[in-house]
PDB file of C-alpha atoms and ligand atoms in Angstrom:
ATOM      1  CA  MET A 114     -13.721 -10.120  -4.099  1.00 64.00           C
ATOM      2  CA  SER A 115     -15.693  -9.041  -0.957  1.00 91.00           C
ATOM      3  CA  LEU A 116     -15.408  -6.538   2.104  1.00 96.00           C
ATOM      4  CA  THR A 117     -13.431  -9.409   4.194  1.00 97.00           C
ATOM      5  CA  GLU A 118     -10.509  -9.402   1.486  1.00 97.00           C
ATOM      6  CA  ILE A 119     -10.196  -5.993   1.263  1.00 98.00           C
ATOM      7  CA  THR A 120     -10.249  -5.250   4.823  1.00 98.00           C
ATOM      8  CA  THR A 121      -7.439  -7.611   5.002  1.00 98.00           C
ATOM      9  CA  ARG A 122      -5.487  -6.288   2.420  1.00 98.00           C
ATOM     10  CA  LEU A 123      -5.888  -2.784   4.120  1.00 98.00           C
ATOM     11  CA  THR A 124      -4.816  -4.133   7.195  1.00 98.00           C
ATOM     12  CA  LYS A 125      -1.742  -5.562   5.867  1.00 98.00           C
ATOM     13  CA  ALA A 126      -0.731  -2.467   3.694  1.00 98.00           C
ATOM     14  CA  ALA A 127      -0.956  -0.557   6.316  1.00 98.00           C
ATOM     15  CA  GLN A 128       1.100  -2.677   8.795  1.00 98.00           C
ATOM     16  CA  ASP A 129       3.714  -2.935   5.959  1.00 98.00           C
ATOM     17  CA  ALA A 130       3.704   0.747   5.959  1.00 98.00           C
ATOM     18  CA  GLY A 131       4.259   0.830   9.919  1.00 98.00           C
ATOM     19  CA  ARG A 132       0.881   2.390  10.173  1.00 98.00           C
ATOM     20  CA  ASP A 133      -2.214   1.958  12.488  1.00 98.00           C
ATOM     21  CA  PRO A 134      -4.694   0.223  10.260  1.00 98.00           C
ATOM     22  CA  ALA A 135      -7.321   2.385  12.182  1.00 98.00           C
ATOM     23  CA  SER A 136      -5.606   5.238  10.656  1.00 98.00           C
ATOM     24  CA  VAL A 137      -7.104   4.390   7.188  1.00 98.00           C
ATOM     25  CA  THR A 138     -10.744   4.378   6.725  1.00 98.00           C
ATOM     26  CA  LEU A 139     -12.587   2.360   4.289  1.00 98.00           C
ATOM     27  CA  ILE A 140     -15.253   4.152   1.969  1.00 98.00           C
ATOM     28  CA  ALA A 141     -17.130   1.534   0.344  1.00 98.00           C
ATOM     29  CA  VAL A 142     -18.331   2.928  -2.898  1.00 98.00           C
ATOM     30  CA  SER A 143     -21.879   1.852  -3.602  1.00 98.00           C
ATOM     31  CA  LYS A 144     -22.793   4.064  -6.694  1.00 97.00           C
ATOM     32  CA  MET A 145     -24.739   2.246  -9.275  1.00 96.00           C
ATOM     33  CA  GLN A 146     -24.610  -1.104  -7.271  1.00 96.00           C
ATOM     34  CA  PRO A 147     -27.758  -2.974  -6.971  1.00 95.00           C
ATOM     35  CA  ASP A 148     -29.274  -2.501  -3.318  1.00 95.00           C
ATOM     36  CA  ASP A 149     -28.816  -5.881  -2.475  1.00 95.00           C
ATOM     37  CA  ASN A 150     -25.153  -5.621  -2.838  1.00 95.00           C
ATOM     38  CA  VAL A 151     -25.169  -2.929  -0.598  1.00 97.00           C
ATOM     39  CA  ARG A 152     -27.302  -4.189   1.942  1.00 97.00           C
ATOM     40  CA  ALA A 153     -25.077  -7.378   2.022  1.00 96.00           C
ATOM     41  CA  VAL A 154     -21.930  -5.140   2.958  1.00 97.00           C
ATOM     42  CA  LEU A 155     -24.266  -3.337   5.624  1.00 98.00           C
ATOM     43  CA  GLU A 156     -25.211  -6.543   6.974  1.00 97.00           C
ATOM     44  CA  GLN A 157     -21.426  -7.504   7.541  1.00 97.00           C
ATOM     45  CA  GLY A 158     -21.559  -4.511   9.572  1.00 97.00           C
ATOM     46  CA  HIS A 159     -19.879  -1.674   7.400  1.00 98.00           C
ATOM     47  CA  ARG A 160     -20.930   1.561   8.093  1.00 98.00           C
ATOM     48  CA  VAL A 161     -18.908   3.837   5.890  1.00 98.00           C
ATOM     49  CA  PHE A 162     -20.084   4.461   2.463  1.00 98.00           C
ATOM     50  CA  GLY A 163     -19.291   6.471  -0.719  1.00 98.00           C
ATOM     51  CA  GLU A 164     -21.446   8.107  -3.483  1.00 98.00           C
ATOM     52  CA  ASN A 165     -21.053  10.262  -6.520  1.00 97.00           C
ATOM     53  CA  ARG A 166     -24.357  11.568  -7.082  1.00 98.00           C
ATOM     54  CA  VAL A 167     -26.299  13.603  -4.554  1.00 98.00           C
ATOM     55  CA  GLN A 168     -29.637  12.507  -5.889  1.00 97.00           C
ATOM     56  CA  GLU A 169     -28.789   8.704  -6.079  1.00 97.00           C
ATOM     57  CA  ALA A 170     -27.694   8.934  -2.548  1.00 98.00           C
ATOM     58  CA  ALA A 171     -30.728  10.965  -1.449  1.00 98.00           C
ATOM     59  CA  GLY A 172     -32.686   7.862  -2.980  1.00 97.00           C
ATOM     60  CA  LYS A 173     -31.201   5.105  -1.204  1.00 96.00           C
ATOM     61  CA  TRP A 174     -29.578   6.149   2.185  1.00 98.00           C
ATOM     62  CA  PRO A 175     -32.533   7.426   4.009  1.00 97.00           C
ATOM     63  CA  GLY A 176     -33.936   3.901   3.791  1.00 97.00           C
ATOM     64  CA  PHE A 177     -31.017   2.307   4.651  1.00 98.00           C
ATOM     65  CA  ARG A 178     -30.296   4.226   7.795  1.00 98.00           C
ATOM     66  CA  GLU A 179     -34.102   3.380   8.707  1.00 98.00           C
ATOM     67  CA  ASP A 180     -32.978  -0.114   8.786  1.00 97.00           C
ATOM     68  CA  PHE A 181     -29.285   0.032   9.825  1.00 98.00           C
ATOM     69  CA  GLY A 182     -29.158   3.086  12.013  1.00 97.00           C
ATOM     70  CA  ASP A 183     -26.213   5.574  11.769  1.00 97.00           C
ATOM     71  CA  ILE A 184     -24.169   5.602   8.720  1.00 98.00           C
ATOM     72  CA  ASP A 185     -21.088   7.557   7.956  1.00 98.00           C
ATOM     73  CA  LEU A 186     -21.846   8.975   4.065  1.00 98.00           C
ATOM     74  CA  HIS A 187     -19.148  10.438   1.948  1.00 98.00           C
ATOM     75  CA  ILE A 188     -20.038  12.412  -1.281  1.00 98.00           C
ATOM     76  CA  ILE A 189     -17.159  11.763  -3.476  1.00 98.00           C
ATOM     77  CA  GLY A 190     -18.511  12.972  -6.932  1.00 98.00           C
ATOM     78  CA  PRO A 191     -18.649  16.450  -8.434  1.00 97.00           C
ATOM     79  CA  LEU A 192     -20.765  18.894  -6.693  1.00 98.00           C
ATOM     80  CA  GLN A 193     -23.080  21.349  -8.283  1.00 98.00           C
ATOM     81  CA  THR A 194     -24.063  24.400  -5.983  1.00 98.00           C
ATOM     82  CA  ASN A 195     -27.810  23.875  -6.383  1.00 98.00           C
ATOM     83  CA  LYS A 196     -27.123  20.357  -4.929  1.00 98.00           C
ATOM     84  CA  ALA A 197     -24.798  21.570  -2.005  1.00 98.00           C
ATOM     85  CA  ARG A 198     -27.708  21.834   0.867  1.00 98.00           C
ATOM     86  CA  GLN A 199     -29.129  18.183   0.043  1.00 98.00           C
ATOM     87  CA  ALA A 200     -25.541  16.957   0.378  1.00 98.00           C
ATOM     88  CA  MET A 201     -24.920  18.795   3.473  1.00 98.00           C
ATOM     89  CA  GLU A 202     -28.128  17.375   4.989  1.00 97.00           C
ATOM     90  CA  LEU A 203     -27.279  13.834   3.800  1.00 98.00           C
ATOM     91  CA  ALA A 204     -23.547  13.448   4.170  1.00 98.00           C
ATOM     92  CA  GLN A 205     -20.805  13.613   6.843  1.00 98.00           C
ATOM     93  CA  ALA A 206     -17.980  14.398   4.398  1.00 98.00           C
ATOM     94  CA  ILE A 207     -17.627  15.802   0.913  1.00 99.00           C
ATOM     95  CA  HIS A 208     -14.576  15.168  -1.018  1.00 98.00           C
ATOM     96  CA  SER A 209     -15.218  17.223  -3.967  1.00 98.00           C
ATOM     97  CA  VAL A 210     -14.605  20.848  -3.111  1.00 98.00           C
ATOM     98  CA  ASP A 211     -13.086  21.994  -6.425  1.00 98.00           C
ATOM     99  CA  ARG A 212     -13.970  25.908  -6.992  1.00 98.00           C
ATOM    100  CA  PRO A 213     -14.396  29.018  -4.959  1.00 98.00           C
ATOM    101  CA  LYS A 214     -18.165  29.304  -5.823  1.00 98.00           C
ATOM    102  CA  LEU A 215     -18.766  25.909  -4.054  1.00 98.00           C
ATOM    103  CA  ALA A 216     -16.739  27.114  -1.027  1.00 98.00           C
ATOM    104  CA  THR A 217     -18.726  30.082  -0.735  1.00 98.00           C
ATOM    105  CA  THR A 218     -22.016  28.355  -1.208  1.00 98.00           C
ATOM    106  CA  LEU A 219     -21.042  25.744   1.372  1.00 98.00           C
ATOM    107  CA  ALA A 220     -20.075  28.379   3.940  1.00 98.00           C
ATOM    108  CA  ARG A 221     -23.579  30.246   3.344  1.00 98.00           C
ATOM    109  CA  LEU A 222     -25.388  26.965   3.754  1.00 98.00           C
ATOM    110  CA  ALA A 223     -23.347  26.082   6.914  1.00 98.00           C
ATOM    111  CA  ASP A 224     -24.247  29.431   8.539  1.00 98.00           C
ATOM    112  CA  GLU A 225     -27.840  28.791   7.847  1.00 97.00           C
ATOM    113  CA  ILE A 226     -28.066  24.883   8.557  1.00 97.00           C
ATOM    114  CA  GLY A 227     -25.635  25.367  11.767  1.00 97.00           C
ATOM    115  CA  SER A 228     -23.230  22.553  10.723  1.00 97.00           C
ATOM    116  CA  CYS A 229     -21.046  21.269   7.786  1.00 98.00           C
ATOM    117  CA  PRO A 230     -19.501  18.034   6.622  1.00 98.00           C
ATOM    118  CA  ASP A 231     -15.956  17.368   6.745  1.00 98.00           C
ATOM    119  CA  LEU A 232     -14.491  18.886   3.598  1.00 99.00           C
ATOM    120  CA  PHE A 233     -11.985  17.600   1.329  1.00 99.00           C
ATOM    121  CA  ILE A 234     -10.160  19.857  -1.537  1.00 99.00           C
ATOM    122  CA  GLN A 235     -10.074  17.793  -4.775  1.00 98.00           C
ATOM    123  CA  VAL A 236      -6.837  18.463  -6.495  1.00 98.00           C
ATOM    124  CA  ASN A 237      -6.260  17.704 -10.318  1.00 98.00           C
ATOM    125  CA  THR A 238      -3.120  16.591  -9.868  1.00 98.00           C
ATOM    126  CA  GLY A 239      -2.818  15.292 -13.559  1.00 98.00           C
ATOM    127  CA  GLU A 240      -3.692  18.516 -14.784  1.00 98.00           C
ATOM    128  CA  GLU A 241      -6.323  16.858 -17.017  1.00 97.00           C
ATOM    129  CA  PRO A 242      -8.563  19.464 -18.773  1.00 96.00           C
ATOM    130  CA  GLN A 243     -11.534  17.158 -18.758  1.00 95.00           C
ATOM    131  CA  LYS A 244     -11.451  16.410 -14.719  1.00 95.00           C
ATOM    132  CA  ALA A 245     -12.767  18.151 -11.728  1.00 96.00           C
ATOM    133  CA  GLY A 246     -10.165  19.559  -9.180  1.00 98.00           C
ATOM    134  CA  ILE A 247      -8.189  22.689  -8.293  1.00 98.00           C
ATOM    135  CA  LEU A 248      -4.937  22.725 -10.222  1.00 98.00           C
ATOM    136  CA  PRO A 249      -1.860  22.028  -8.195  1.00 98.00           C
ATOM    137  CA  ALA A 250      -0.172  25.399  -8.488  1.00 98.00           C
ATOM    138  CA  ASP A 251      -3.677  27.164  -7.186  1.00 98.00           C
ATOM    139  CA  THR A 252      -4.002  24.458  -4.355  1.00 98.00           C
ATOM    140  CA  ASP A 253      -2.380  26.401  -1.349  1.00 98.00           C
ATOM    141  CA  ALA A 254      -4.142  29.538  -2.140  1.00 98.00           C
ATOM    142  CA  PHE A 255      -7.498  27.587  -2.442  1.00 98.00           C
ATOM    143  CA  VAL A 256      -6.671  26.319   1.033  1.00 98.00           C
ATOM    144  CA  LYS A 257      -6.402  29.514   2.706  1.00 98.00           C
ATOM    145  CA  GLU A 258      -9.806  30.806   0.942  1.00 98.00           C
ATOM    146  CA  VAL A 259     -11.495  27.635   2.108  1.00 98.00           C
ATOM    147  CA  ARG A 260     -10.179  28.109   5.765  1.00 98.00           C
ATOM    148  CA  ASP A 261     -10.795  31.748   5.847  1.00 98.00           C
ATOM    149  CA  LEU A 262     -14.425  31.085   5.145  1.00 98.00           C
ATOM    150  CA  GLY A 263     -14.478  29.220   8.531  1.00 98.00           C
ATOM    151  CA  LEU A 264     -15.180  26.069   7.003  1.00 98.00           C
ATOM    152  CA  PRO A 265     -14.078  22.711   8.315  1.00 98.00           C
ATOM    153  CA  LEU A 266     -11.130  21.544   6.061  1.00 98.00           C
ATOM    154  CA  LYS A 267      -9.931  18.119   6.664  1.00 98.00           C
ATOM    155  CA  GLY A 268      -7.860  17.499   3.845  1.00 98.00           C
ATOM    156  CA  LEU A 269      -7.117  16.697  -0.101  1.00 99.00           C
ATOM    157  CA  MET A 270      -8.598  14.331  -2.398  1.00 99.00           C
ATOM    158  CA  CYS A 271      -7.270  12.967  -5.961  1.00 98.00           C
ATOM    159  CA  ILE A 272      -8.154  10.767  -8.764  1.00 98.00           C
ATOM    160  CA  PRO A 273      -4.770  10.048 -10.709  1.00 98.00           C
ATOM    161  CA  PRO A 274      -5.068   9.779 -14.384  1.00 97.00           C
ATOM    162  CA  VAL A 275      -5.735   6.356 -15.370  1.00 95.00           C
ATOM    163  CA  GLU A 276      -2.773   6.132 -17.885  1.00 93.00           C
ATOM    164  CA  GLU A 277      -0.128   7.255 -15.103  1.00 96.00           C
ATOM    165  CA  THR A 278       1.616   5.724 -12.112  1.00 96.00           C
ATOM    166  CA  PRO A 279      -0.705   6.680  -9.314  1.00 98.00           C
ATOM    167  CA  SER A 280       2.015   6.486  -6.615  1.00 98.00           C
ATOM    168  CA  LEU A 281       3.534   9.865  -8.098  1.00 98.00           C
ATOM    169  CA  HIS A 282       0.087  11.472  -7.590  1.00 98.00           C
ATOM    170  CA  PHE A 283      -0.476  10.178  -4.216  1.00 98.00           C
ATOM    171  CA  ALA A 284       3.286  11.503  -3.158  1.00 98.00           C
ATOM    172  CA  LEU A 285       2.335  14.966  -4.846  1.00 98.00           C
ATOM    173  CA  LEU A 286      -1.194  15.193  -2.910  1.00 98.00           C
ATOM    174  CA  GLY A 287       0.749  14.159   0.562  1.00 98.00           C
ATOM    175  CA  LYS A 288       3.538  16.820   0.066  1.00 98.00           C
ATOM    176  CA  MET A 289       0.732  19.343  -0.810  1.00 98.00           C
ATOM    177  CA  ALA A 290      -1.232  18.350   2.284  1.00 98.00           C
ATOM    178  CA  ALA A 291       1.791  18.511   4.581  1.00 98.00           C
ATOM    179  CA  ARG A 292       3.070  21.826   3.707  1.00 98.00           C
ATOM    180  CA  ASN A 293      -0.771  22.945   4.209  1.00 98.00           C
ATOM    181  CA  GLY A 294      -1.065  21.223   7.542  1.00 98.00           C
ATOM    182  CA  LEU A 295      -3.719  19.112   6.273  1.00 98.00           C
ATOM    183  CA  THR A 296      -3.797  15.608   7.768  1.00 97.00           C
ATOM    184  CA  GLY A 297      -6.698  13.958   5.705  1.00 98.00           C
ATOM    185  CA  LEU A 298      -5.759  12.409   2.292  1.00 98.00           C
ATOM    186  CA  SER A 299      -8.505  10.901   0.265  1.00 99.00           C
ATOM    187  CA  MET A 300      -6.711   8.650  -2.341  1.00 98.00           C
ATOM    188  CA  GLY A 301      -6.716   5.331  -3.615  1.00 98.00           C
ATOM    189  CA  MET A 302      -9.376   3.083  -5.253  1.00 98.00           C
ATOM    190  CA  SER A 303      -9.886  -0.508  -5.962  1.00 97.00           C
ATOM    191  CA  GLY A 304      -6.555  -0.949  -8.197  1.00 97.00           C
ATOM    192  CA  ASP A 305      -4.277   1.229  -6.154  1.00 98.00           C
ATOM    193  CA  PHE A 306      -5.494   1.816  -2.464  1.00 98.00           C
ATOM    194  CA  GLU A 307      -2.596  -0.105  -1.283  1.00 98.00           C
ATOM    195  CA  GLN A 308      -0.180   1.995  -2.864  1.00 98.00           C
ATOM    196  CA  ALA A 309      -2.299   4.827  -1.609  1.00 98.00           C
ATOM    197  CA  ILE A 310      -2.087   3.671   1.962  1.00 98.00           C
ATOM    198  CA  ALA A 311       1.891   3.166   1.577  1.00 98.00           C
ATOM    199  CA  LEU A 312       1.875   6.885   0.844  1.00 98.00           C
ATOM    200  CA  GLY A 313      -0.397   8.188   3.540  1.00 98.00           C
ATOM    201  CA  ALA A 314      -3.997   7.843   2.458  1.00 99.00           C
ATOM    202  CA  THR A 315      -6.467   8.304   5.421  1.00 98.00           C
ATOM    203  CA  HIS A 316      -9.590   7.634   3.234  1.00 99.00           C
ATOM    204  CA  VAL A 317      -9.295   5.045   0.489  1.00 99.00           C
ATOM    205  CA  ARG A 318     -12.542   4.830  -1.811  1.00 98.00           C
ATOM    206  CA  VAL A 319     -13.024   1.278  -3.215  1.00 98.00           C
ATOM    207  CA  GLY A 320     -16.103   0.328  -5.068  1.00 98.00           C
ATOM    208  CA  SER A 321     -15.903  -2.471  -7.422  1.00 96.00           C
ATOM    209  CA  ALA A 322     -13.285  -4.510  -5.270  1.00 97.00           C
ATOM    210  CA  ILE A 323     -15.829  -4.799  -2.716  1.00 97.00           C
ATOM    211  CA  PHE A 324     -19.103  -4.706  -4.875  1.00 95.00           C
ATOM    212  CA  GLY A 325     -18.114  -6.230  -7.949  1.00 90.00           C
ATOM    213  CA  ALA A 326     -18.264  -4.400 -11.200  1.00 87.00           C
ATOM    214  CA  ARG A 327     -20.855  -1.695 -11.760  1.00 85.00           C
ATOM    215  CA  SER A 328     -24.031  -2.469 -13.740  1.00 73.00           C
TER     216      SER A 328
HETATM  217  C1  PLP B  97     -16.442   5.399  -8.389  1.00 94.70           C
HETATM  218  C2  PLP B  97     -15.303   5.938  -7.675  1.00 94.70           C
HETATM  219  C3  PLP B  97     -14.262   5.242  -6.755  1.00 94.70           C
HETATM  220  C4  PLP B  97     -14.340   3.832  -6.859  1.00 94.70           C
HETATM  221  O1  PLP B  97     -13.821   3.497  -7.894  1.00 94.70           O
HETATM  222  P1  PLP B  97     -13.324   1.604  -7.969  1.00 94.70           P
HETATM  223  O2  PLP B  97     -12.391   1.642  -8.979  1.00 94.70           O
HETATM  224  O3  PLP B  97     -14.557   1.135  -8.149  1.00 94.70           O
HETATM  225  O4  PLP B  97     -12.945   1.213  -6.765  1.00 94.70           O
HETATM  226  C5  PLP B  97     -13.548   6.046  -6.211  1.00 94.70           C
HETATM  227  N1  PLP B  97     -13.759   7.387  -6.342  1.00 94.70           N
HETATM  228  C6  PLP B  97     -14.303   8.353  -6.876  1.00 94.70           C
HETATM  229  C7  PLP B  97     -14.367   9.622  -6.946  1.00 94.70           C
HETATM  230  C8  PLP B  97     -15.156   7.203  -8.009  1.00 94.70           C
HETATM  231  O5  PLP B  97     -16.150   8.118  -8.604  1.00 94.70           O
END
């Protein structure tokens, strides 16, 4: 597949849902992709990328920014507090705010740095023990906590369990965002981004369908 094909499918999914395609941001997830693949997508003009690991992102994006100018970088993987400053200095958005300690650290650093990326709270909608994210039952309280810290909270993010129907999780995330007055919905990956768009996704995170299988 390719960037053009995914963009076409995204546009159609939005139109089918009666939505403006411009209301959906395509995050090209470049983790573990060879630099040549990433460069090819940059050369096609795409400027919004997602990375799982801060260290990997710090290794490749300063160089790409020198060559291609401004790039909107989203950190979408689990974030350790000792990597928070680096993440904040590198990225325009963090999708994986998943615990009070991380929120407190981000707030302290935001004061020091004087700015903060857009934040999404990761919700463990499938309540999977091995997965990061705040539990659905704790989400409303955590939203309040993050807001009370003065942080720029944009929305919620989820990764549905692989063996379950993703739409149920997308619908649940949409409901939780709506009742908290949050407009951002980071949901949908290569296999299910069209369903996510039908259920209101504002940010889809698509890796392998754009770049090919990861090495
Ligand atoms: C890797 C990853 C993606 C992209 O997955 P694909 O199936 O390759 O589209 C999206 N979101 C998160 C959090 C990821 O870690």
